[in-house]
Amino acid sequence: MRQAPEGNIFGRILSGELPSWEVYSDDQTYAFLDIFPQNPGHTLVIPRSYAENILESSEAELAACLATVRRLMPAITEAVGAKGVTVLTNTGIAAGQTVPYLHFHIIPRSTSDSISIYNPGEQLPDEEGRRIQGAIRNSLK
Ligand code: DGP
């Protein structure tokens, strides 16, 4: 089990040094309410074994996190009367990651809320699409 760097806020929550509104816990994951909820019921799921982000977590640890996310989604939805749920994880400061400890946001949604991290851009030109497609396929080799 990897330990979070000293002072890491979610590491301190996991160790019980800082309080949190725990909603679920098992031997691999821990889930608690976000202190700055975007909607009522906004929950964070973290692995007990430290990883800064999704890329540093093992497939087994990610599977455990997603199993917890999946388990909590209907419970949270029912609890707050949400109509939908957004699940996301920010990776890197540029993406809005403020806490360097892998966490999955579970954000209950309603059709009338104004949350949007998805702002569609201009339609992708065919040539640029082919260029990016080729670059990604090359990176995967
Ligand atoms: P992100 O921006 O993706 O790194 O999300 C970090 C989230 O963590 C953000 O929604 C606020 C939440 N958060 C930050 N500090 C605390 C804390 O001390 N307790 C709890 N419960 N949530 C926190």
PDB file of C-alpha atoms and ligand atoms in Angstrom:
ATOM      1  CA  MET A   1       0.000   0.000   0.000  1.00  0.00           C
ATOM      2  CA  ARG A   2       1.690   3.258  -1.086  1.00  0.00           C
ATOM      3  CA  GLN A   3       1.480   6.127   1.402  1.00  0.00           C
ATOM      4  CA  ALA A   4       0.661   9.678   0.312  1.00  0.00           C
ATOM      5  CA  PRO A   5       3.448  12.263   0.635  1.00  0.00           C
ATOM      6  CA  GLU A   6       3.451  13.961   4.013  1.00  0.00           C
ATOM      7  CA  GLY A   7       0.946  16.790   4.211  1.00  0.00           C
ATOM      8  CA  ASN A   8      -1.124  15.556   1.267  1.00  0.00           C
ATOM      9  CA  ILE A   9      -4.664  16.586   2.124  1.00  0.00           C
ATOM     10  CA  PHE A  10      -6.411  13.399   1.000  1.00  0.00           C
ATOM     11  CA  GLY A  11      -3.685  11.324   2.644  1.00  0.00           C
ATOM     12  CA  ARG A  12      -4.455  13.150   5.869  1.00  0.00           C
ATOM     13  CA  ILE A  13      -8.179  12.469   5.404  1.00  0.00           C
ATOM     14  CA  LEU A  14      -7.491   8.779   4.725  1.00  0.00           C
ATOM     15  CA  SER A  15      -5.368   8.436   7.855  1.00  0.00           C
ATOM     16  CA  GLY A  16      -8.084  10.099   9.921  1.00  0.00           C
ATOM     17  CA  GLU A  17      -5.855  13.035  10.757  1.00  0.00           C
ATOM     18  CA  LEU A  18      -8.398  15.329   9.074  1.00  0.00           C
ATOM     19  CA  PRO A  19     -12.167  14.822   9.337  1.00  0.00           C
ATOM     20  CA  SER A  20     -14.327  13.949   6.352  1.00  0.00           C
ATOM     21  CA  TRP A  21     -17.922  13.026   5.607  1.00  0.00           C
ATOM     22  CA  GLU A  22     -17.272   9.356   4.829  1.00  0.00           C
ATOM     23  CA  VAL A  23     -19.979   7.751   2.717  1.00  0.00           C
ATOM     24  CA  TYR A  24     -18.326   4.413   1.923  1.00  0.00           C
ATOM     25  CA  SER A  25     -15.151   2.543   2.697  1.00  0.00           C
ATOM     26  CA  ASP A  26     -13.631  -0.837   1.865  1.00  0.00           C
ATOM     27  CA  ASP A  27     -10.145  -2.312   1.934  1.00  0.00           C
ATOM     28  CA  GLN A  28      -9.079  -0.630  -1.321  1.00  0.00           C
ATOM     29  CA  THR A  29     -11.119   2.556  -1.565  1.00  0.00           C
ATOM     30  CA  TYR A  30     -12.518   5.413   0.457  1.00  0.00           C
ATOM     31  CA  ALA A  31     -15.374   7.752  -0.499  1.00  0.00           C
ATOM     32  CA  PHE A  32     -16.331  11.042   1.114  1.00  0.00           C
ATOM     33  CA  LEU A  33     -18.291  14.182   0.350  1.00  0.00           C
ATOM     34  CA  ASP A  34     -16.506  16.956  -1.519  1.00  0.00           C
ATOM     35  CA  ILE A  35     -16.079  19.979   0.739  1.00  0.00           C
ATOM     36  CA  PHE A  36     -16.901  22.309  -2.187  1.00  0.00           C
ATOM     37  CA  PRO A  37     -19.782  20.400  -3.786  1.00  0.00           C
ATOM     38  CA  GLN A  38     -20.850  21.352  -7.290  1.00  0.00           C
ATOM     39  CA  ASN A  39     -24.236  19.850  -6.508  1.00  0.00           C
ATOM     40  CA  PRO A  40     -25.637  18.222  -3.357  1.00  0.00           C
ATOM     41  CA  GLY A  41     -24.175  14.727  -2.958  1.00  0.00           C
ATOM     42  CA  HIS A  42     -20.920  15.519  -4.826  1.00  0.00           C
ATOM     43  CA  THR A  43     -18.648  12.689  -3.688  1.00  0.00           C
ATOM     44  CA  LEU A  44     -14.976  11.835  -4.138  1.00  0.00           C
ATOM     45  CA  VAL A  45     -13.638   8.280  -4.428  1.00  0.00           C
ATOM     46  CA  ILE A  46      -9.952   7.644  -3.754  1.00  0.00           C
ATOM     47  CA  PRO A  47      -7.777   4.533  -3.656  1.00  0.00           C
ATOM     48  CA  ARG A  48      -6.232   3.645  -0.305  1.00  0.00           C
ATOM     49  CA  SER A  49      -2.938   3.021  -2.087  1.00  0.00           C
ATOM     50  CA  TYR A  50      -1.539   6.412  -3.060  1.00  0.00           C
ATOM     51  CA  ALA A  51      -1.291   7.532  -6.675  1.00  0.00           C
ATOM     52  CA  GLU A  52      -0.991  11.132  -7.786  1.00  0.00           C
ATOM     53  CA  ASN A  53      -3.260  10.545 -10.737  1.00  0.00           C
ATOM     54  CA  ILE A  54      -4.892   7.908 -12.915  1.00  0.00           C
ATOM     55  CA  LEU A  55      -1.651   7.196 -14.770  1.00  0.00           C
ATOM     56  CA  GLU A  56       0.167   6.255 -11.589  1.00  0.00           C
ATOM     57  CA  SER A  57      -2.451   3.833 -10.335  1.00  0.00           C
ATOM     58  CA  SER A  58      -2.484   0.132 -11.220  1.00  0.00           C
ATOM     59  CA  GLU A  59      -5.284  -1.375 -13.288  1.00  0.00           C
ATOM     60  CA  ALA A  60      -6.448  -3.344 -10.245  1.00  0.00           C
ATOM     61  CA  GLU A  61      -6.562  -0.196  -8.115  1.00  0.00           C
ATOM     62  CA  LEU A  62      -8.474   1.656 -10.818  1.00  0.00           C
ATOM     63  CA  ALA A  63     -10.903  -1.230 -11.128  1.00  0.00           C
ATOM     64  CA  ALA A  64     -11.514  -1.037  -7.377  1.00  0.00           C
ATOM     65  CA  CYS A  65     -12.135   2.721  -7.600  1.00  0.00           C
ATOM     66  CA  LEU A  66     -14.553   2.305 -10.491  1.00  0.00           C
ATOM     67  CA  ALA A  67     -16.363  -0.515  -8.695  1.00  0.00           C
ATOM     68  CA  THR A  68     -16.887   1.870  -5.786  1.00  0.00           C
ATOM     69  CA  VAL A  69     -18.003   4.639  -8.145  1.00  0.00           C
ATOM     70  CA  ARG A  70     -20.484   2.268  -9.753  1.00  0.00           C
ATOM     71  CA  ARG A  71     -21.762   1.112  -6.393  1.00  0.00           C
ATOM     72  CA  LEU A  72     -22.251   4.659  -5.127  1.00  0.00           C
ATOM     73  CA  MET A  73     -23.834   6.197  -8.231  1.00  0.00           C
ATOM     74  CA  PRO A  74     -27.359   4.799  -7.712  1.00  0.00           C
ATOM     75  CA  ALA A  75     -27.193   5.355  -3.952  1.00  0.00           C
ATOM     76  CA  ILE A  76     -26.163   8.986  -4.357  1.00  0.00           C
ATOM     77  CA  THR A  77     -28.663   9.560  -7.159  1.00  0.00           C
ATOM     78  CA  GLU A  78     -31.462   8.206  -5.021  1.00  0.00           C
ATOM     79  CA  ALA A  79     -30.305  10.085  -1.930  1.00  0.00           C
ATOM     80  CA  VAL A  80     -30.370  13.499  -3.576  1.00  0.00           C
ATOM     81  CA  GLY A  81     -33.026  12.889  -6.224  1.00  0.00           C
ATOM     82  CA  ALA A  82     -30.639  13.515  -9.115  1.00  0.00           C
ATOM     83  CA  LYS A  83     -31.593  12.863 -12.716  1.00  0.00           C
ATOM     84  CA  GLY A  84     -28.070  11.975 -13.884  1.00  0.00           C
ATOM     85  CA  VAL A  85     -24.463  11.754 -12.752  1.00  0.00           C
ATOM     86  CA  THR A  86     -21.158  13.028 -14.082  1.00  0.00           C
ATOM     87  CA  VAL A  87     -18.067  10.994 -13.179  1.00  0.00           C
ATOM     88  CA  LEU A  88     -14.701  12.570 -13.837  1.00  0.00           C
ATOM     89  CA  THR A  89     -11.092  12.677 -12.779  1.00  0.00           C
ATOM     90  CA  ASN A  90      -8.858  15.644 -13.489  1.00  0.00           C
ATOM     91  CA  THR A  91      -5.260  14.795 -14.372  1.00  0.00           C
ATOM     92  CA  GLY A  92      -2.744  17.612 -14.060  1.00  0.00           C
ATOM     93  CA  ILE A  93      -2.996  21.248 -13.063  1.00  0.00           C
ATOM     94  CA  ALA A  94      -3.913  22.240 -16.635  1.00  0.00           C
ATOM     95  CA  ALA A  95      -6.989  20.012 -16.339  1.00  0.00           C
ATOM     96  CA  GLY A  96      -8.009  21.549 -13.030  1.00  0.00           C
ATOM     97  CA  GLN A  97      -6.465  18.985 -10.662  1.00  0.00           C
ATOM     98  CA  THR A  98      -5.915  20.838  -7.402  1.00  0.00           C
ATOM     99  CA  VAL A  99      -5.286  17.880  -5.080  1.00  0.00           C
ATOM    100  CA  PRO A 100      -2.373  15.634  -6.117  1.00  0.00           C
ATOM    101  CA  TYR A 101      -4.076  12.416  -5.063  1.00  0.00           C
ATOM    102  CA  LEU A 102      -6.098  10.395  -7.576  1.00  0.00           C
ATOM    103  CA  HIS A 103      -9.799  11.004  -7.042  1.00  0.00           C
ATOM    104  CA  PHE A 104     -12.943  10.361  -9.013  1.00  0.00           C
ATOM    105  CA  HIS A 105     -15.658  12.976  -8.732  1.00  0.00           C
ATOM    106  CA  ILE A 106     -19.224  11.690  -8.630  1.00  0.00           C
ATOM    107  CA  ILE A 107     -21.372  14.731  -9.375  1.00  0.00           C
ATOM    108  CA  PRO A 108     -25.152  14.317  -9.250  1.00  0.00           C
ATOM    109  CA  ARG A 109     -26.795  16.218 -12.076  1.00  0.00           C
ATOM    110  CA  SER A 110     -30.095  17.776 -13.005  1.00  0.00           C
ATOM    111  CA  THR A 111     -31.135  19.056 -16.396  1.00  0.00           C
ATOM    112  CA  SER A 112     -31.322  22.594 -15.044  1.00  0.00           C
ATOM    113  CA  ASP A 113     -27.880  22.849 -13.435  1.00  0.00           C
ATOM    114  CA  SER A 114     -25.246  24.947 -15.148  1.00  0.00           C
ATOM    115  CA  ILE A 115     -22.256  22.657 -14.638  1.00  0.00           C
ATOM    116  CA  SER A 116     -20.290  22.187 -17.822  1.00  0.00           C
ATOM    117  CA  ILE A 117     -16.747  21.140 -18.388  1.00  0.00           C
ATOM    118  CA  TYR A 118     -17.763  20.159 -21.901  1.00  0.00           C
ATOM    119  CA  ASN A 119     -17.877  23.158 -24.196  1.00  0.00           C
ATOM    120  CA  PRO A 120     -18.059  21.903 -27.766  1.00  0.00           C
ATOM    121  CA  GLY A 121     -15.639  23.623 -30.126  1.00  0.00           C
ATOM    122  CA  GLU A 122     -15.655  24.102 -33.869  1.00  0.00           C
ATOM    123  CA  GLN A 123     -16.220  21.077 -36.091  1.00  0.00           C
ATOM    124  CA  LEU A 124     -12.952  19.245 -36.723  1.00  0.00           C
ATOM    125  CA  PRO A 125     -11.708  19.706 -40.296  1.00  0.00           C
ATOM    126  CA  ASP A 126     -11.175  16.379 -42.074  1.00  0.00           C
ATOM    127  CA  GLU A 127      -7.457  16.969 -42.705  1.00  0.00           C
ATOM    128  CA  GLU A 128      -6.712  17.824 -39.080  1.00  0.00           C
ATOM    129  CA  GLY A 129      -8.747  14.831 -37.972  1.00  0.00           C
ATOM    130  CA  ARG A 130      -6.624  12.502 -40.090  1.00  0.00           C
ATOM    131  CA  ARG A 131      -3.402  14.145 -38.808  1.00  0.00           C
ATOM    132  CA  ILE A 132      -4.384  13.736 -35.159  1.00  0.00           C
ATOM    133  CA  GLN A 133      -5.703  10.235 -35.756  1.00  0.00           C
ATOM    134  CA  GLY A 134      -2.318   9.289 -37.242  1.00  0.00           C
ATOM    135  CA  ALA A 135      -0.396  10.905 -34.392  1.00  0.00           C
ATOM    136  CA  ILE A 136      -2.420   9.069 -31.746  1.00  0.00           C
ATOM    137  CA  ARG A 137      -2.078   5.750 -33.544  1.00  0.00           C
ATOM    138  CA  ASN A 138       1.691   6.341 -33.804  1.00  0.00           C
ATOM    139  CA  SER A 139       1.887   7.093 -30.092  1.00  0.00           C
ATOM    140  CA  LEU A 140       0.123   3.844 -29.331  1.00  0.00           C
ATOM    141  CA  LYS A 141       2.741   1.786 -31.220  1.00  0.00           C
TER     142      LYS A 141
HETATM  143  P1  DGP B   1      -9.754  18.548  -8.286  1.00  0.00           P
HETATM  144  O1  DGP B   1      -9.915  19.991  -8.631  1.00  0.00           O
HETATM  145  O2  DGP B   1     -10.233  17.609  -9.380  1.00  0.00           O
HETATM  146  O3  DGP B   1      -8.357  18.231  -7.805  1.00  0.00           O
HETATM  147  O4  DGP B   1     -10.746  18.285  -7.074  1.00  0.00           O
HETATM  148  C1  DGP B   1     -10.405  18.431  -5.739  1.00  0.00           C
HETATM  149  C2  DGP B   1     -11.669  18.441  -4.955  1.00  0.00           C
HETATM  150  O5  DGP B   1     -11.355  18.201  -3.604  1.00  0.00           O
HETATM  151  C3  DGP B   1     -12.418  19.765  -4.998  1.00  0.00           C
HETATM  152  O6  DGP B   1     -13.702  19.546  -5.572  1.00  0.00           O
HETATM  153  C4  DGP B   1     -12.552  20.193  -3.562  1.00  0.00           C
HETATM  154  C5  DGP B   1     -12.203  18.957  -2.781  1.00  0.00           C
HETATM  155  N1  DGP B   1     -11.474  19.196  -1.547  1.00  0.00           N
HETATM  156  C6  DGP B   1     -10.348  19.935  -1.400  1.00  0.00           C
HETATM  157  N2  DGP B   1      -9.940  19.901  -0.128  1.00  0.00           N
HETATM  158  C7  DGP B   1     -10.830  19.126   0.558  1.00  0.00           C
HETATM  159  C8  DGP B   1     -10.949  18.715   1.910  1.00  0.00           C
HETATM  160  O7  DGP B   1     -10.156  19.061   2.781  1.00  0.00           O
HETATM  161  N3  DGP B   1     -12.014  17.913   2.234  1.00  0.00           N
HETATM  162  C9  DGP B   1     -12.908  17.499   1.291  1.00  0.00           C
HETATM  163  N4  DGP B   1     -13.900  16.736   1.691  1.00  0.00           N
HETATM  164  N5  DGP B   1     -12.830  17.869  -0.009  1.00  0.00           N
HETATM  165  C10 DGP B   1     -11.800  18.661  -0.370  1.00  0.00           C
END
